[in-house]
Coordinates of C-alpha atoms and ligand atoms in Angstrom, one line a residue:
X188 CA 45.5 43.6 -42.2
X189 CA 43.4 40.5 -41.6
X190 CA 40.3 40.1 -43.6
X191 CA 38.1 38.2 -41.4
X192 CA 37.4 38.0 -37.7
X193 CA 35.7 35.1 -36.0
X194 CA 33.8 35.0 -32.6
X195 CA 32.3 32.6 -31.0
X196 CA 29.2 34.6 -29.0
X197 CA 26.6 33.4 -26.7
X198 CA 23.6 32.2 -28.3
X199 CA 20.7 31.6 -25.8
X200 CA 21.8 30.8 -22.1
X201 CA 22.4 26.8 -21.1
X202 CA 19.9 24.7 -18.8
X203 CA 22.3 22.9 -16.7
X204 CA 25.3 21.1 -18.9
X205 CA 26.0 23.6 -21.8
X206 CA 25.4 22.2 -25.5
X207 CA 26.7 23.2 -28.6
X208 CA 23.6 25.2 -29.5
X209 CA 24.0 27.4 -26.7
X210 CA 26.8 29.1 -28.9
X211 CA 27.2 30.5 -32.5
X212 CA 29.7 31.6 -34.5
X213 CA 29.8 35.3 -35.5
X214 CA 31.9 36.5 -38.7
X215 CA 32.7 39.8 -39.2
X216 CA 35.4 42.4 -40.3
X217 CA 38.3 42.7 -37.8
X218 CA 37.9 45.3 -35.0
X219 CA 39.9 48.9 -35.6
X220 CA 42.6 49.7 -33.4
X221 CA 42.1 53.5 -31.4
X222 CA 44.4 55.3 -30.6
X223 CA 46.1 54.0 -27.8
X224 CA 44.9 50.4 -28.7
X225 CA 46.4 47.5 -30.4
X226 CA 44.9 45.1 -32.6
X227 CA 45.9 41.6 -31.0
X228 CA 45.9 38.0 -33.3
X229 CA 44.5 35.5 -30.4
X230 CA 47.4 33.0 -30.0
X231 CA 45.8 31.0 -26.9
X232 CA 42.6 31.7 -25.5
X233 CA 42.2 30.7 -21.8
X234 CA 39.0 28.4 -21.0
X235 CA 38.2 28.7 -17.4
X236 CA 35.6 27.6 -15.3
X237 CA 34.0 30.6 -14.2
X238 CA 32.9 31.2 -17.8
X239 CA 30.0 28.9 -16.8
X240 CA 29.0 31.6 -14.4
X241 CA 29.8 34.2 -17.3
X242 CA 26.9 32.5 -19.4
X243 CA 24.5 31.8 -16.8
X244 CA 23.1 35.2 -16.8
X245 CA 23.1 35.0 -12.7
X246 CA 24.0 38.1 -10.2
X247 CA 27.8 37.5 -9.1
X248 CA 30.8 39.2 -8.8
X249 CA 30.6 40.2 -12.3
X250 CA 28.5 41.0 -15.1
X251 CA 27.1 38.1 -16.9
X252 CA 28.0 38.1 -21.0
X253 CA 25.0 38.9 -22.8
X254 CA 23.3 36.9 -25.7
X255 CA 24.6 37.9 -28.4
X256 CA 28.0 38.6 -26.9
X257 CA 31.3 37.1 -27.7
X258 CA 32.2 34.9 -24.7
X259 CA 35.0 36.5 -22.4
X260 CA 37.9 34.8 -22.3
X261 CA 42.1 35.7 -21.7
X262 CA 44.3 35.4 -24.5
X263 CA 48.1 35.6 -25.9
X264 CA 48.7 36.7 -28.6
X265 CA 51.0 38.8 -31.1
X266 CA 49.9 42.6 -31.9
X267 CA 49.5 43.0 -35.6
X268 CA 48.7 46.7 -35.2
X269 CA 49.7 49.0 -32.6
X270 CA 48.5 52.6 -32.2
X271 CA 50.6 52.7 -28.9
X272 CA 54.5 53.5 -28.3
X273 CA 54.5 50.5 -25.9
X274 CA 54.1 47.8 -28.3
X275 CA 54.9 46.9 -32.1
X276 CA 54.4 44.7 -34.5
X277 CA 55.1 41.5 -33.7
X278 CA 55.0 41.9 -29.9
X279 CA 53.8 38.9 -27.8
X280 CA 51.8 40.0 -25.3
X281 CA 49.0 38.5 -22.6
X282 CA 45.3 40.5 -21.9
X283 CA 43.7 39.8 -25.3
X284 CA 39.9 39.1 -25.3
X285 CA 37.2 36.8 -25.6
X286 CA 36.4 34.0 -28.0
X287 CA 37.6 35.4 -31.2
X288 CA 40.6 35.8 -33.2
X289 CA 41.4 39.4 -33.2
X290 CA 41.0 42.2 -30.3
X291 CA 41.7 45.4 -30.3
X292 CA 42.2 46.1 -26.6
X293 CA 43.9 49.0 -24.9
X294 CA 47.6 48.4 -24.6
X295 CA 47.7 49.3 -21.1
X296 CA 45.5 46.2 -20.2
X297 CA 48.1 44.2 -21.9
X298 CA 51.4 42.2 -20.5
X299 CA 54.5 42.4 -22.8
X300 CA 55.6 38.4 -22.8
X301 CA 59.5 38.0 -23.5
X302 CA 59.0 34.4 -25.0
X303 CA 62.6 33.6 -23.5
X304 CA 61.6 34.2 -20.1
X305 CA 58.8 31.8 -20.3
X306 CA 57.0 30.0 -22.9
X307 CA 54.5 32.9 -23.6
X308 CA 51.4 30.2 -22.9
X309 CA 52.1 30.2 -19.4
X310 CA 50.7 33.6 -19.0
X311 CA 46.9 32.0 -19.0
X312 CA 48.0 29.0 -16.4
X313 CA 50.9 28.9 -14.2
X314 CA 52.1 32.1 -14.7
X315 CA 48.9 33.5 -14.9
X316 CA 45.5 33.5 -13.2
X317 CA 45.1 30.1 -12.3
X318 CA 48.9 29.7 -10.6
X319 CA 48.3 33.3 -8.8
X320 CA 44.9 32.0 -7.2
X321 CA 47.1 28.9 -5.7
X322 CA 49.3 30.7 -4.7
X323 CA 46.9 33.3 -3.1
X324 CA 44.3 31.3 -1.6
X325 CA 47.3 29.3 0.3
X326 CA 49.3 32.5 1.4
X327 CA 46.1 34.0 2.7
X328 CA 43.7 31.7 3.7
X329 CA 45.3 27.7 3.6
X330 CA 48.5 28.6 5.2
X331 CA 50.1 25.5 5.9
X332 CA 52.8 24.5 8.4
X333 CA 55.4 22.0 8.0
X334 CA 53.8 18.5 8.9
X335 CA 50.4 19.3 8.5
X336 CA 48.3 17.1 5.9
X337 CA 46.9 19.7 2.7
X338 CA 44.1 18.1 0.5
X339 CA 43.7 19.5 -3.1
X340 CA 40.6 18.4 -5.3
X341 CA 40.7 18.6 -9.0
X342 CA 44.7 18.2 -8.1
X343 CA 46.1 17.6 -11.7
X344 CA 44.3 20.9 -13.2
X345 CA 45.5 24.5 -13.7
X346 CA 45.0 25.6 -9.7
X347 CA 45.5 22.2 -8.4
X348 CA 48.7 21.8 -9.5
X349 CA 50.1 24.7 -8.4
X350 CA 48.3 24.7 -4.8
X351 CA 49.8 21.2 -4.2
X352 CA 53.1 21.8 -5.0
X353 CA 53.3 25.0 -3.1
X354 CA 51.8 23.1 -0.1
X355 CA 54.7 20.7 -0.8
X356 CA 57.6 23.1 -1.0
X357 CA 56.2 24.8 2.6
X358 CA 57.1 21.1 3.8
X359 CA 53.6 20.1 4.2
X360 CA 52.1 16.0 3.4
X361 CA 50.1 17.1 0.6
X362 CA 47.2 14.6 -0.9
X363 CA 45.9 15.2 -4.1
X364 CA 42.1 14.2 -5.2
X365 CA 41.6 13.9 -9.1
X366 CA 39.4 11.9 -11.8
X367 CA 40.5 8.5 -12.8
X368 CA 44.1 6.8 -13.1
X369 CA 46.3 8.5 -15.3
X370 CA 45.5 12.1 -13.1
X371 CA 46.2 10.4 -10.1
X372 CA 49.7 9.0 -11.6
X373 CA 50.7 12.3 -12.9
X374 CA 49.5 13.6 -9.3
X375 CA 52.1 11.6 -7.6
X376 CA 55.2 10.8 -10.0
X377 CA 55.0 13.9 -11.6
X378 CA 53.6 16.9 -9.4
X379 CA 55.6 14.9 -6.6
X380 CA 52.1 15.0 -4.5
X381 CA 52.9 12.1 -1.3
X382 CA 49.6 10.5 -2.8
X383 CA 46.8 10.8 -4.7
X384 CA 43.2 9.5 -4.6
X385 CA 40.8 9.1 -7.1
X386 CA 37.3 10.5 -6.7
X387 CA 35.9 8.4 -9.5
X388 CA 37.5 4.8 -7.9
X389 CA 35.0 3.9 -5.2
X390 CA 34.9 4.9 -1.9
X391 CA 36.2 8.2 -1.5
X392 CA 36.3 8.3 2.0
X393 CA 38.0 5.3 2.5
X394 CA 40.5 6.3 0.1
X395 CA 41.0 9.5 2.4
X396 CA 41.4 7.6 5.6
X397 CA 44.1 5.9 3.9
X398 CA 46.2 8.8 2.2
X399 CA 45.4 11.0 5.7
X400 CA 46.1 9.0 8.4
X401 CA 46.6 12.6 10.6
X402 CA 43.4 13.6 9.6
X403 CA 43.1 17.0 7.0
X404 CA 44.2 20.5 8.3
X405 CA 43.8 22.1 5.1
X406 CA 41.6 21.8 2.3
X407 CA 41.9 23.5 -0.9
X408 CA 38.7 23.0 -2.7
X409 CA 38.1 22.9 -5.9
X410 CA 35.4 21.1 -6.7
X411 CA 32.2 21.1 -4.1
X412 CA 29.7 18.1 -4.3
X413 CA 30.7 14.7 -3.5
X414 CA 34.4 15.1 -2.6
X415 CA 33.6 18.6 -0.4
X416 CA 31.6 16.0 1.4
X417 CA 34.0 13.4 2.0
X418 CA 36.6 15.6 3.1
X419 CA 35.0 17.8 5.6
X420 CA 34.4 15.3 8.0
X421 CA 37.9 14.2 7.7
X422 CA 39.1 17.8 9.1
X423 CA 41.5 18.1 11.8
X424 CA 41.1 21.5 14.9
X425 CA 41.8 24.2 13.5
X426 CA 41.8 22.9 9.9
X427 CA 41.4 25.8 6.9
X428 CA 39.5 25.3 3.7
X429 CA 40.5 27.5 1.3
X430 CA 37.1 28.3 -0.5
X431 CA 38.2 28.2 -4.3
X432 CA 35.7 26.8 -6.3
X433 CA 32.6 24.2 -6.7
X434 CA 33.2 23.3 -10.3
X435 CA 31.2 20.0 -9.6
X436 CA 27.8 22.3 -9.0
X437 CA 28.7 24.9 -12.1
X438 CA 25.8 23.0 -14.2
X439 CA 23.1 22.6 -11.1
X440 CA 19.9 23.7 -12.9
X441 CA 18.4 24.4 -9.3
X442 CA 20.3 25.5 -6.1
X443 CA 21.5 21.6 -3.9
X444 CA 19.0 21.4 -0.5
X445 CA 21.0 23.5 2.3
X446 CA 22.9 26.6 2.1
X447 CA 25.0 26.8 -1.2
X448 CA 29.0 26.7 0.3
X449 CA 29.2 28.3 -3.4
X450 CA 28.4 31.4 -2.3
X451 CA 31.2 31.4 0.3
X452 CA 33.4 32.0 -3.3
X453 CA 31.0 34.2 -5.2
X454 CA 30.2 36.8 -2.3
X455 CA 33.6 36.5 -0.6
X456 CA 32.2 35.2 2.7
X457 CA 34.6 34.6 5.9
X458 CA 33.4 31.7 7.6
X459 CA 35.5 30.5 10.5
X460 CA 35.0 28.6 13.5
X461 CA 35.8 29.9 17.3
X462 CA 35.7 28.4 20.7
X463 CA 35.4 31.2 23.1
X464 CA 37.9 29.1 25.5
X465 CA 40.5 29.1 23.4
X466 CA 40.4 33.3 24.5
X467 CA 40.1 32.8 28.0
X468 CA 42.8 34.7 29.1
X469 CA 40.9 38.0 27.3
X470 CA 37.9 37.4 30.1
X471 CA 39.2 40.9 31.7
X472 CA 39.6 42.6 28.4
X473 CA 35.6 41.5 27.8
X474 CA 34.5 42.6 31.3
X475 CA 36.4 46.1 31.9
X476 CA 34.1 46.9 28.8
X477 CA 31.3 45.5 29.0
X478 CA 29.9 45.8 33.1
X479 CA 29.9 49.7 32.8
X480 CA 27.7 49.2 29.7
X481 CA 25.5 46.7 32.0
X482 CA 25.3 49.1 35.2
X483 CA 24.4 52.5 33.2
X484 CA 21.6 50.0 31.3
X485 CA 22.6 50.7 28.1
X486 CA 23.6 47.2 27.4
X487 CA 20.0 45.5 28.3
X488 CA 19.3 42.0 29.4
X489 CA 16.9 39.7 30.3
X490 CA 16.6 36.6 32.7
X491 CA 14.1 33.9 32.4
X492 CA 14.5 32.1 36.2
X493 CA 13.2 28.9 37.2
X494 CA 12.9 28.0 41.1
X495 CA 14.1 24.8 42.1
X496 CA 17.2 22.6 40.8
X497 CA 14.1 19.8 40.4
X498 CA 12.8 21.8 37.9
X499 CA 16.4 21.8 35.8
X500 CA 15.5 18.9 33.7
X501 CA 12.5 20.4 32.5
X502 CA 14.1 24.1 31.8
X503 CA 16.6 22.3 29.6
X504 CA 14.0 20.4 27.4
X505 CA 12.4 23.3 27.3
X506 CA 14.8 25.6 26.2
X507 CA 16.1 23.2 23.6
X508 CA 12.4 24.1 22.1
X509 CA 12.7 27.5 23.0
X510 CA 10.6 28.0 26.0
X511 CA 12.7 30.2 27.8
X512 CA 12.7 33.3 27.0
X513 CA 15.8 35.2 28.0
X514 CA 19.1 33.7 29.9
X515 CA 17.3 30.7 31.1
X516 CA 18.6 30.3 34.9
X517 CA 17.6 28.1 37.7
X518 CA 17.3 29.7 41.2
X519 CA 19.0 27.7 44.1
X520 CA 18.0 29.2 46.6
X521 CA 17.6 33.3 47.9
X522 CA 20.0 35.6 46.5
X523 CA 20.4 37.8 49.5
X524 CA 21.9 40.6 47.0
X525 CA 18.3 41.2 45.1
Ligands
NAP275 N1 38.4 31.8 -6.6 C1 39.0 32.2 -7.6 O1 39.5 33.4 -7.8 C2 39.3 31.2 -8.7 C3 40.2 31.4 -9.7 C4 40.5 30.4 -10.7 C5 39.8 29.2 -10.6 N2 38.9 29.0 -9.6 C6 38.3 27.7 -9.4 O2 39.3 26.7 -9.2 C7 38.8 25.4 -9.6 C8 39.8 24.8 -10.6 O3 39.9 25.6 -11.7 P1 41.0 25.3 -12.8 O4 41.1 26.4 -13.8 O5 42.2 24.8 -12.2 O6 40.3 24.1 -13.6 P2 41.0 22.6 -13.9 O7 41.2 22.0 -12.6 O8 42.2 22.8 -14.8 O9 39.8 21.9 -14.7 C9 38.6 21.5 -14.0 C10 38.8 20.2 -13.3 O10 37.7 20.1 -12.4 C11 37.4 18.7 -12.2 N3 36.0 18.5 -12.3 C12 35.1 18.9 -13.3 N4 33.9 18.5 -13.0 C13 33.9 17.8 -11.9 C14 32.9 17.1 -11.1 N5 31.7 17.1 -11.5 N6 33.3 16.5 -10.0 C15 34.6 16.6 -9.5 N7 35.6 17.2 -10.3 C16 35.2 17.8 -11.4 C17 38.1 17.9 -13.2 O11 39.3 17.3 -12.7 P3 39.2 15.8 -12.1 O12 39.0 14.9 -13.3 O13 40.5 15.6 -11.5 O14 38.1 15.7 -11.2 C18 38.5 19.0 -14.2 O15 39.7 18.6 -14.9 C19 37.4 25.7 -10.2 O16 36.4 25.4 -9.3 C20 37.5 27.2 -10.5 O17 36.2 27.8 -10.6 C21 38.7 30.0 -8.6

């Protein structure tokens, strides 16, 4: 049995950029196995992003770690102890937890890891969470056709990667935005990306127009601020942004002026645009439903008429500072039918 354990817990909660102060180190005697637990020595621990929302103490879409709390965190590991059938001693196996050397976690939260399928490590990046959320967010939200042009920010990291070379393999031109050289080289020569830009060399947007001459039909974003900025303009019809992440606003002390396209992530927001033209051939499908609704009165309206097409210009400036009151219409002449 080990003799010490070591966590690292959350001291008091950061303002803005986390400092070392914000965390402590916790000793203490190695947790005890229950039945149907095992007693896991941390081999990697996973550091993710959204452990900055973990810390900050806000509302989201899950509970903030508390001070005093060892920070949460995914880990491999090897089970020194089992009190479970499923594993023994000396199993690898992926579902540990938090900042600390030793768990004792229920072994059915954990993975068995067969080390020759994979290095075991994988489990926390691209086998794991990180490769599965590329992999989702492009199945179900980026879905890109051969030909089209698919931006990824922070391209070289742990989603990134993965995104963009999915994006590739579904025959798509697929850009890659990192920080600094050597992220952008390993982008290109190594992820086999068809270019990459670097957010911290200048004039992003530029830099954009160059690697996307077609324009951008989908966006996987990773990063918010600066770069969400210079690629939305640069959006093609249609175009899909796969909502990942805003790792570039993590640290904001106070919310950014305008709504926070954070939250799009956080609350698990749809946001898509719509032409109604683009549905014109449903126009009968609308009105079979709707003008029975409109004749028995229980679907209610209200018209705000003007007389006289000379009066037009003035309706319009007026309803673009809502004087009208109602579908603003201007009467031509008589309708013989009222
Ligand atoms: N929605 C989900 O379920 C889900 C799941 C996993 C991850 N995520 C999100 O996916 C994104 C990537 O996560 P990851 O685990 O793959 O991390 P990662 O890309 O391996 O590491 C973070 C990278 O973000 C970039 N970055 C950090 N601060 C930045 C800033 N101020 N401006 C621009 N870029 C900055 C850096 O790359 P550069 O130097 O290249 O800029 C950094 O290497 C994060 O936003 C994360 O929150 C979402």
């Amino acid at each position: 049995m080990p003799e010490r354990n070591r966590q690292v817990v959350l001291k008091r909660r950061p303002n803005g950029m986390p400092v070392p102060e914000d965390f402590a180190i916790a000793e203490g005697a190695p947790p005890e196995p229950q039945p149907g637990e095992v007693l896991l020595r941390g081999l990697y621990l996973s550091l993710d992003p959204y452990m900055r929302g973990r810390i900050s103490g806000q509302r989201s879409y899950a509970r903030p770690t508390g001070i005093g709390e060892v920070i949460e965190g995914r880990v491999v590991g090897q089970v020194v102890r089992s009190r479970d059938p499923a594993f023994g001693e000396g199993d690898y196996a992926f579902g540990g937890y938090g900042w600390q050397l030793y768990s004792a976690v229920p072994a059915s939260g954990l993975l068995k890891l067969d080390p020759a399928e994979a290095p075991i490590s994988t489990a926390l990046g691209v086998l794991g969470m990180p490769g599965m959320t590329a992999y989702i967010g492009l199945a179900d939200i980026g879905q890109p056709k051969a030909g089209e042009t698919v931006v990824v920010s922070a391209a070289s990291g742990a989603v990134g990667a993965v995104a963009g070379q999915l994006a590739k393999a579904q025959g798509a031109r697929v850009v890659g935005i990192a920080g600094g050289a050597d992220k952008c080289r390993y982008v290109e020569a190594e992820l086999g990306f068809d270019a990459a830009v670097d957010h911290r060399g200048g004039d992003l947007g530029a830099a954009l127009d160059r690697a996307c001459p077609n324009g951008i039909d989908v966006y996987f974003e990773n990063v918010g601020g600066a770069v969400q900025e210079a690629v939305f303009p640069r959006l093609n019809d249609f175009g899909r942004i796969v909502m990942c992440g805003m790792i570039s606003e993590y640290n904001d002390a106070s919310p950014r002026p305008g709504p926070n396209l954070g939250a799009v992530v956080r609350k698990r927001l749809k946001i898509q645009g719509f032409i109604v033209s683009d549905q014109r051939q449903r126009y009968g499908e609308f009105r079979a439903m709707a003008a029975p609704l409109v004749r028995s009165g229980q679907l209610k309206y209200r018209e705000d008429i003007v007389d006289g097409l000379e009066r037009a210009p003035d309706a319009f400036i007026g309803l673009l500072q809502g004087h009208n009151f109602g579908k603003l219409l201007v009467r031509l002449a008589d309708d013989p039918t009222r």
